[in-house]
Coordinates of C-alpha atoms and ligand atoms in Angstrom, one line a residue:
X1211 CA 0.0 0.0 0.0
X1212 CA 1.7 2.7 -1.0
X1213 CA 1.5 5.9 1.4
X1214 CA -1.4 8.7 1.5
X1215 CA 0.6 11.3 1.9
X1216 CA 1.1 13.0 -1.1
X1217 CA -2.7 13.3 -1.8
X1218 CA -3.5 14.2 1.4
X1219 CA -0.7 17.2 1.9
X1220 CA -1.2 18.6 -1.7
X1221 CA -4.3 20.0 0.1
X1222 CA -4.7 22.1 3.2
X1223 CA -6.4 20.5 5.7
X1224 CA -9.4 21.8 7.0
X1225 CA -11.5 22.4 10.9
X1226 CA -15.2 21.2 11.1
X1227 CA -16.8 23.0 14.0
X1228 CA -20.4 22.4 14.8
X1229 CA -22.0 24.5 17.2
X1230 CA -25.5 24.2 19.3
X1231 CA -26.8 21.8 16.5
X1232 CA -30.5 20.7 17.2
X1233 CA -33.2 18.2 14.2
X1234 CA -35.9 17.2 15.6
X1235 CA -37.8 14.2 13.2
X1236 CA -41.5 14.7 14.1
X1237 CA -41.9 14.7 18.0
X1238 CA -38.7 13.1 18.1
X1239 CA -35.5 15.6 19.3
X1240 CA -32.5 13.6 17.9
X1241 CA -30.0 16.1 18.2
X1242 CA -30.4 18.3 21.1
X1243 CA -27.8 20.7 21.1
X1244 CA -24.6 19.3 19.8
X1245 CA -20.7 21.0 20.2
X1246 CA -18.6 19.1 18.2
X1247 CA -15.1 20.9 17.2
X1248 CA -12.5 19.0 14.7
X1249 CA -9.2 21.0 14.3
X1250 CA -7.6 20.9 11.1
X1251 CA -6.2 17.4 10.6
X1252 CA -7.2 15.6 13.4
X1253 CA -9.5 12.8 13.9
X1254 CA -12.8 12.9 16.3
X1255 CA -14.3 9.5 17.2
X1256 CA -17.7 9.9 18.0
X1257 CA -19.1 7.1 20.5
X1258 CA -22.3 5.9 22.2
X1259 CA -25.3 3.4 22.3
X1260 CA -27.3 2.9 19.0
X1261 CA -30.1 5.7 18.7
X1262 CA -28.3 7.6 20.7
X1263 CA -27.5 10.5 17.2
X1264 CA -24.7 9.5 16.1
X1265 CA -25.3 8.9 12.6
X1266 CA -27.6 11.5 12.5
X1267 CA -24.9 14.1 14.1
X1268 CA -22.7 13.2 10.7
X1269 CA -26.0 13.4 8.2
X1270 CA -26.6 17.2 9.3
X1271 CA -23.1 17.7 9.5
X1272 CA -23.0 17.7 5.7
X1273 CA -26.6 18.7 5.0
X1274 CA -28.6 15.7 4.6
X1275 CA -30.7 16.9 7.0
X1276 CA -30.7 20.9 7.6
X1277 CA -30.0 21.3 11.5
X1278 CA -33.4 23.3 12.7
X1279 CA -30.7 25.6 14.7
X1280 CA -26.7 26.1 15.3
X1281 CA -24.3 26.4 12.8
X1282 CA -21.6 24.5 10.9
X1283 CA -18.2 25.4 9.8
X1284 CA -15.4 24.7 7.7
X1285 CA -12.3 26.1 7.9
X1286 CA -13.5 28.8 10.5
X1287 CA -17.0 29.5 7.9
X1288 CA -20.4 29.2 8.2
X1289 CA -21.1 27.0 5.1
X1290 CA -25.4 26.9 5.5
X1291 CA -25.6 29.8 2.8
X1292 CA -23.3 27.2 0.4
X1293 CA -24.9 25.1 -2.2
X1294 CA -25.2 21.8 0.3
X1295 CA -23.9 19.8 -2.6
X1296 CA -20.8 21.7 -2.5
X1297 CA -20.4 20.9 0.7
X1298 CA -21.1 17.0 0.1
X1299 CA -18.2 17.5 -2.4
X1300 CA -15.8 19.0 0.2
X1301 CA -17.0 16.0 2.6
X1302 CA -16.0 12.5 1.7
X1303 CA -18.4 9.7 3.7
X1304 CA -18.3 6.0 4.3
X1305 CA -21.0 3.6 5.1
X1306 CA -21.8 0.5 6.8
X1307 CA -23.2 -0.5 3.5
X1308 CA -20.4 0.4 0.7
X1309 CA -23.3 0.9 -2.1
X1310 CA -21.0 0.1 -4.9
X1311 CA -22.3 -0.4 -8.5
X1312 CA -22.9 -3.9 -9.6
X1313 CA -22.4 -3.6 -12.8
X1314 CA -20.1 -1.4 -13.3
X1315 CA -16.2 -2.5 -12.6
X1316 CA -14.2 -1.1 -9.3
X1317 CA -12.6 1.6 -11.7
X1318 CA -15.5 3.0 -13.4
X1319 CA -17.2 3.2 -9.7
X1320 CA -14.5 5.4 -8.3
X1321 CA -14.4 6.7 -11.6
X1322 CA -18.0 8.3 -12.1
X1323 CA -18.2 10.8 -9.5
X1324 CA -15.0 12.6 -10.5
X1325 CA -16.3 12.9 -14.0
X1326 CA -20.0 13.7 -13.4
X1327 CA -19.2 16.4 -10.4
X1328 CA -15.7 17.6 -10.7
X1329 CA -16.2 17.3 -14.5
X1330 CA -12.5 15.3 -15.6
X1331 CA -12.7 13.0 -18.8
X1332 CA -12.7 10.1 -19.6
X1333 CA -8.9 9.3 -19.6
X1334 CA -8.5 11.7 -16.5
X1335 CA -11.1 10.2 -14.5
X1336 CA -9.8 6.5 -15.2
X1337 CA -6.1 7.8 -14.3
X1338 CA -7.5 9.1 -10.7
X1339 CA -9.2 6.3 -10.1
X1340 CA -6.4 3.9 -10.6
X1341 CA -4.0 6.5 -8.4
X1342 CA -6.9 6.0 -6.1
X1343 CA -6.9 1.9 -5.8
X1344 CA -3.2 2.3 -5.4
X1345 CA -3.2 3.7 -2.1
X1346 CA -5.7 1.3 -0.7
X1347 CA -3.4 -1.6 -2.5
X1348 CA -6.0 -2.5 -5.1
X1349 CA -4.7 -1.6 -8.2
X1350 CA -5.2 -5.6 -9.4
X1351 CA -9.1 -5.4 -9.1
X1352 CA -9.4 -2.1 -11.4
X1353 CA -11.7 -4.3 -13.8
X1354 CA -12.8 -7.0 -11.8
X1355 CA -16.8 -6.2 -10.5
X1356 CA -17.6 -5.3 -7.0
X1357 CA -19.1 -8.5 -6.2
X1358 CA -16.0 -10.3 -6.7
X1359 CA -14.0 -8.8 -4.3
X1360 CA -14.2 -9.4 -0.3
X1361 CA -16.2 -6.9 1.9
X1362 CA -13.0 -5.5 3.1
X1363 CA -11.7 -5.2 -0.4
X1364 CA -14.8 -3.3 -1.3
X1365 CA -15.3 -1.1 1.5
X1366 CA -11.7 -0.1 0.7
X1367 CA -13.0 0.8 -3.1
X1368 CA -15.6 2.5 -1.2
X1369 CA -13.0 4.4 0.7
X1370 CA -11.0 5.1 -2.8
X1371 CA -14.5 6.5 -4.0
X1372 CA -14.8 8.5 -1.8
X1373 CA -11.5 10.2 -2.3
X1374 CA -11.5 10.5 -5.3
X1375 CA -13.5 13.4 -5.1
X1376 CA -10.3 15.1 -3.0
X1377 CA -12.4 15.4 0.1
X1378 CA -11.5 17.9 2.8
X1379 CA -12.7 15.9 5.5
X1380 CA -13.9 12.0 6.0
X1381 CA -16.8 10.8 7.3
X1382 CA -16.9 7.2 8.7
X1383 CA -20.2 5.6 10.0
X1384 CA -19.8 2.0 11.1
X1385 CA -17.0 1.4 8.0
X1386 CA -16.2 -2.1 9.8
X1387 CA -19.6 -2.6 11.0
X1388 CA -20.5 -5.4 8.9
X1389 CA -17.6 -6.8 8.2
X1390 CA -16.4 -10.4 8.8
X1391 CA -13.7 -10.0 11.5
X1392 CA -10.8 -10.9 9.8
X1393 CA -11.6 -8.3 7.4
X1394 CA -11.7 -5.4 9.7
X1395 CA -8.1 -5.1 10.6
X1396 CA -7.3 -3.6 7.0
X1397 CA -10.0 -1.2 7.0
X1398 CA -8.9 -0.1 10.1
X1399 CA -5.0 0.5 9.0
X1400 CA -6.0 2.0 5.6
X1401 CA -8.5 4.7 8.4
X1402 CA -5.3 4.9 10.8
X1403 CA -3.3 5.6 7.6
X1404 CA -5.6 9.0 6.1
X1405 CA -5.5 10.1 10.2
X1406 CA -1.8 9.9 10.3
X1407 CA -1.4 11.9 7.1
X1408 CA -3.7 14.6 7.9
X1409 CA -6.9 14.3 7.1
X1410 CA -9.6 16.0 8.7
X1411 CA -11.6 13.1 9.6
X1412 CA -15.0 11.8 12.0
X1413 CA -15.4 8.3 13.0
X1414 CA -18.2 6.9 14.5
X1415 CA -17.0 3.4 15.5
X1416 CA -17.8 0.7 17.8
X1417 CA -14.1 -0.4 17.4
X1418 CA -12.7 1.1 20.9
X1419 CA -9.2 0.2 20.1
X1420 CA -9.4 2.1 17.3
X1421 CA -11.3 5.0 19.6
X1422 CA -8.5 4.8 21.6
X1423 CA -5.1 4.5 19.3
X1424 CA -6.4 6.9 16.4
X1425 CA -8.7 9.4 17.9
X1426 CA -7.2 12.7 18.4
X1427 CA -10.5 13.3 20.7
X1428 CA -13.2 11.1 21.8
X1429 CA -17.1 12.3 21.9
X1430 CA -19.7 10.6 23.9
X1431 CA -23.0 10.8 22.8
X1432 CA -26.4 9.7 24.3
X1433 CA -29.7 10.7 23.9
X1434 CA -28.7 13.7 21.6
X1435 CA -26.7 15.2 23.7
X1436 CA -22.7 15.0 23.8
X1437 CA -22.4 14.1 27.7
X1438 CA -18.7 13.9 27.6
X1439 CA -15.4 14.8 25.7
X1440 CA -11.3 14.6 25.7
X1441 CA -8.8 13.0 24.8
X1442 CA -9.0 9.3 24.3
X1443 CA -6.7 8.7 27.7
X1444 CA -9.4 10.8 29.7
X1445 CA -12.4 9.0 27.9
X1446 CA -11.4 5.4 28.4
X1447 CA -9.1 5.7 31.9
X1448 CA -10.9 8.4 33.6
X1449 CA -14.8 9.0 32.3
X1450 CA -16.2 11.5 34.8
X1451 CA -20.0 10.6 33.7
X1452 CA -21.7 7.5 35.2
X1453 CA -23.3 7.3 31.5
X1454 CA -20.1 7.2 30.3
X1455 CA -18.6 4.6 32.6
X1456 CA -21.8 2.0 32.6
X1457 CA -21.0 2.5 28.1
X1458 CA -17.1 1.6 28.5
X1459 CA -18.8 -1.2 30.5
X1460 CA -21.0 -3.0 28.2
X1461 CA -18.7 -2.7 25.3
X1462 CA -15.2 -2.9 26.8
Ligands
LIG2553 P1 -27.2 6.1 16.0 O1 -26.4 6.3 14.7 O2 -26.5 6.7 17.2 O3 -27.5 4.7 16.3 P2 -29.3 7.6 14.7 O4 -28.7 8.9 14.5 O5 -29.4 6.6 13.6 O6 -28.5 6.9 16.0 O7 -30.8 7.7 15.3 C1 -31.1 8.6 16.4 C2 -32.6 8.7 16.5 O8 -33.1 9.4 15.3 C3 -33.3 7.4 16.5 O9 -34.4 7.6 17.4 C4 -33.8 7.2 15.1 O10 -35.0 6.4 15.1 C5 -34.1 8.6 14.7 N1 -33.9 8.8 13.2 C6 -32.8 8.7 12.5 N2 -32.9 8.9 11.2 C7 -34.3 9.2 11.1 C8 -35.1 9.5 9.9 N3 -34.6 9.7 8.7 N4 -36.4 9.7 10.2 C9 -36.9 9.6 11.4 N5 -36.2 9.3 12.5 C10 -34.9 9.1 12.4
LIG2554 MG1 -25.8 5.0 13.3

């Protein structure tokens, strides 16, 4: 695998800053307030019991769903006023479920979304996408179809898809989530890998070893509402919060 470096540097990395961010669905208030702050180049694992936000805290973090009040910034600006679709191209995310096309080979899937939004060629398109699979050490499946490869193999496509579009930040929602076992250990490294080089990045992981090693910081969430925050040392060895603790419990 080669290193991530060089794509990763030739950009400026970026803060995300979210600030009082509330959605209600319905009746239901999902997100009740929510402080979340990502410094340029730094990687916040988010954390908590399911239905607890945290998959909706990343969906309003790039304008799936408009937060009904507070604010979200990149690189120190309010970006509501943006186009949301610029925003989704500034954002890069990862699923659970990788969505790849069936159809259409591993290439042409990282392929289509730099030539349909960032508007490259044929030839240009085909040469990012193959630069792409050579950083997550699958330049060998280029042609062969999604369904061929492993999950890990294609949530790592997934991952090249993704930055492809030269993302400013990651998004990761339950990547290994439905992985077989032996296939989450190389997800994992090729996530540790885009941390270490700089990118701006959010996890929301069930993986606490990787909470722990990778995370720059480490936000608890439950019911809505982030009830604690630090440094992964503070989070694991010394969670003030009784919610917190009776968490690390279940899952540790
Ligand atoms: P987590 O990712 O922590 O498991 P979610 O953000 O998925 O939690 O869900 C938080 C709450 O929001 C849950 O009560 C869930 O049912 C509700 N919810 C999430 N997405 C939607 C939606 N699109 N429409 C209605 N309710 C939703
Ligand atoms: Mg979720």
């Amino acid at each position: 695998m080669r290193d991530v470096a060089d794509t990763i540097t030739a950009r400026e990395a970026v803060s995300l800053t979210g600030t009082d961010l509330h959605l209600s669905f319905g009746k239901n208030h999902v997100l009740r307030g929510v402080d979340i702050q990502v410094d340029a180049g730094t990687t916040t694992t988010v954390i908590g019991p399911s239905g607890s936000g945290k998959s909706t805290l990343l969906r309003v973090l790039n304008r799936l769903h408009e937060p009904d009040q507070g604010d979200i910034l990149l690189d120190g600006r309010s970006v509501l006023q943006d186009n949301p679709d610029e925003l989704r191209r500034r954002i890069g995310m990862v699923f659970q479920h990788f969505n790849l096309f069936p159809h259409k080979t591993v290439a042409d899937n990282i392929a289509l979304g730099p030539r349909k939004l960032r508007g490259l060629d044929k030839d240009e398109a085909r040469a990012v996408a193959m630069r792409q699979l050579e950083i997550v050490g699958l330049t060998n499946k280029a042609d062969a179809r999604p369904g061929s490869l492993s999950g890990g193999q294609q949530q790592r496509v997934a991952i090249a898809r993704a930055l492809a579009m030269e993302p400013q930040v990651m998004f990761f929602d339950e990547a290994t989530s439905a992985l077989d076992p032996e296939l989450v250990k190389g997800v994992l490294a090729l996530m540790a890998d885009l941390a270490q080089e700089g990118m701006t990045m959010v996890v929301v992981t069930h993986e606490m070893g990787y909470a722990r090693n990778v995370s720059d910081n480490v936000l608890f969430m439950d019911h809505g509402v982030v009830v604690e925050t630090g440094k992964p040392e503070q989070i694991f060895d010394s969670a003030e919060s009784e919610r917190l603790r009776a968490f690390l419990s279940q899952v540790l």
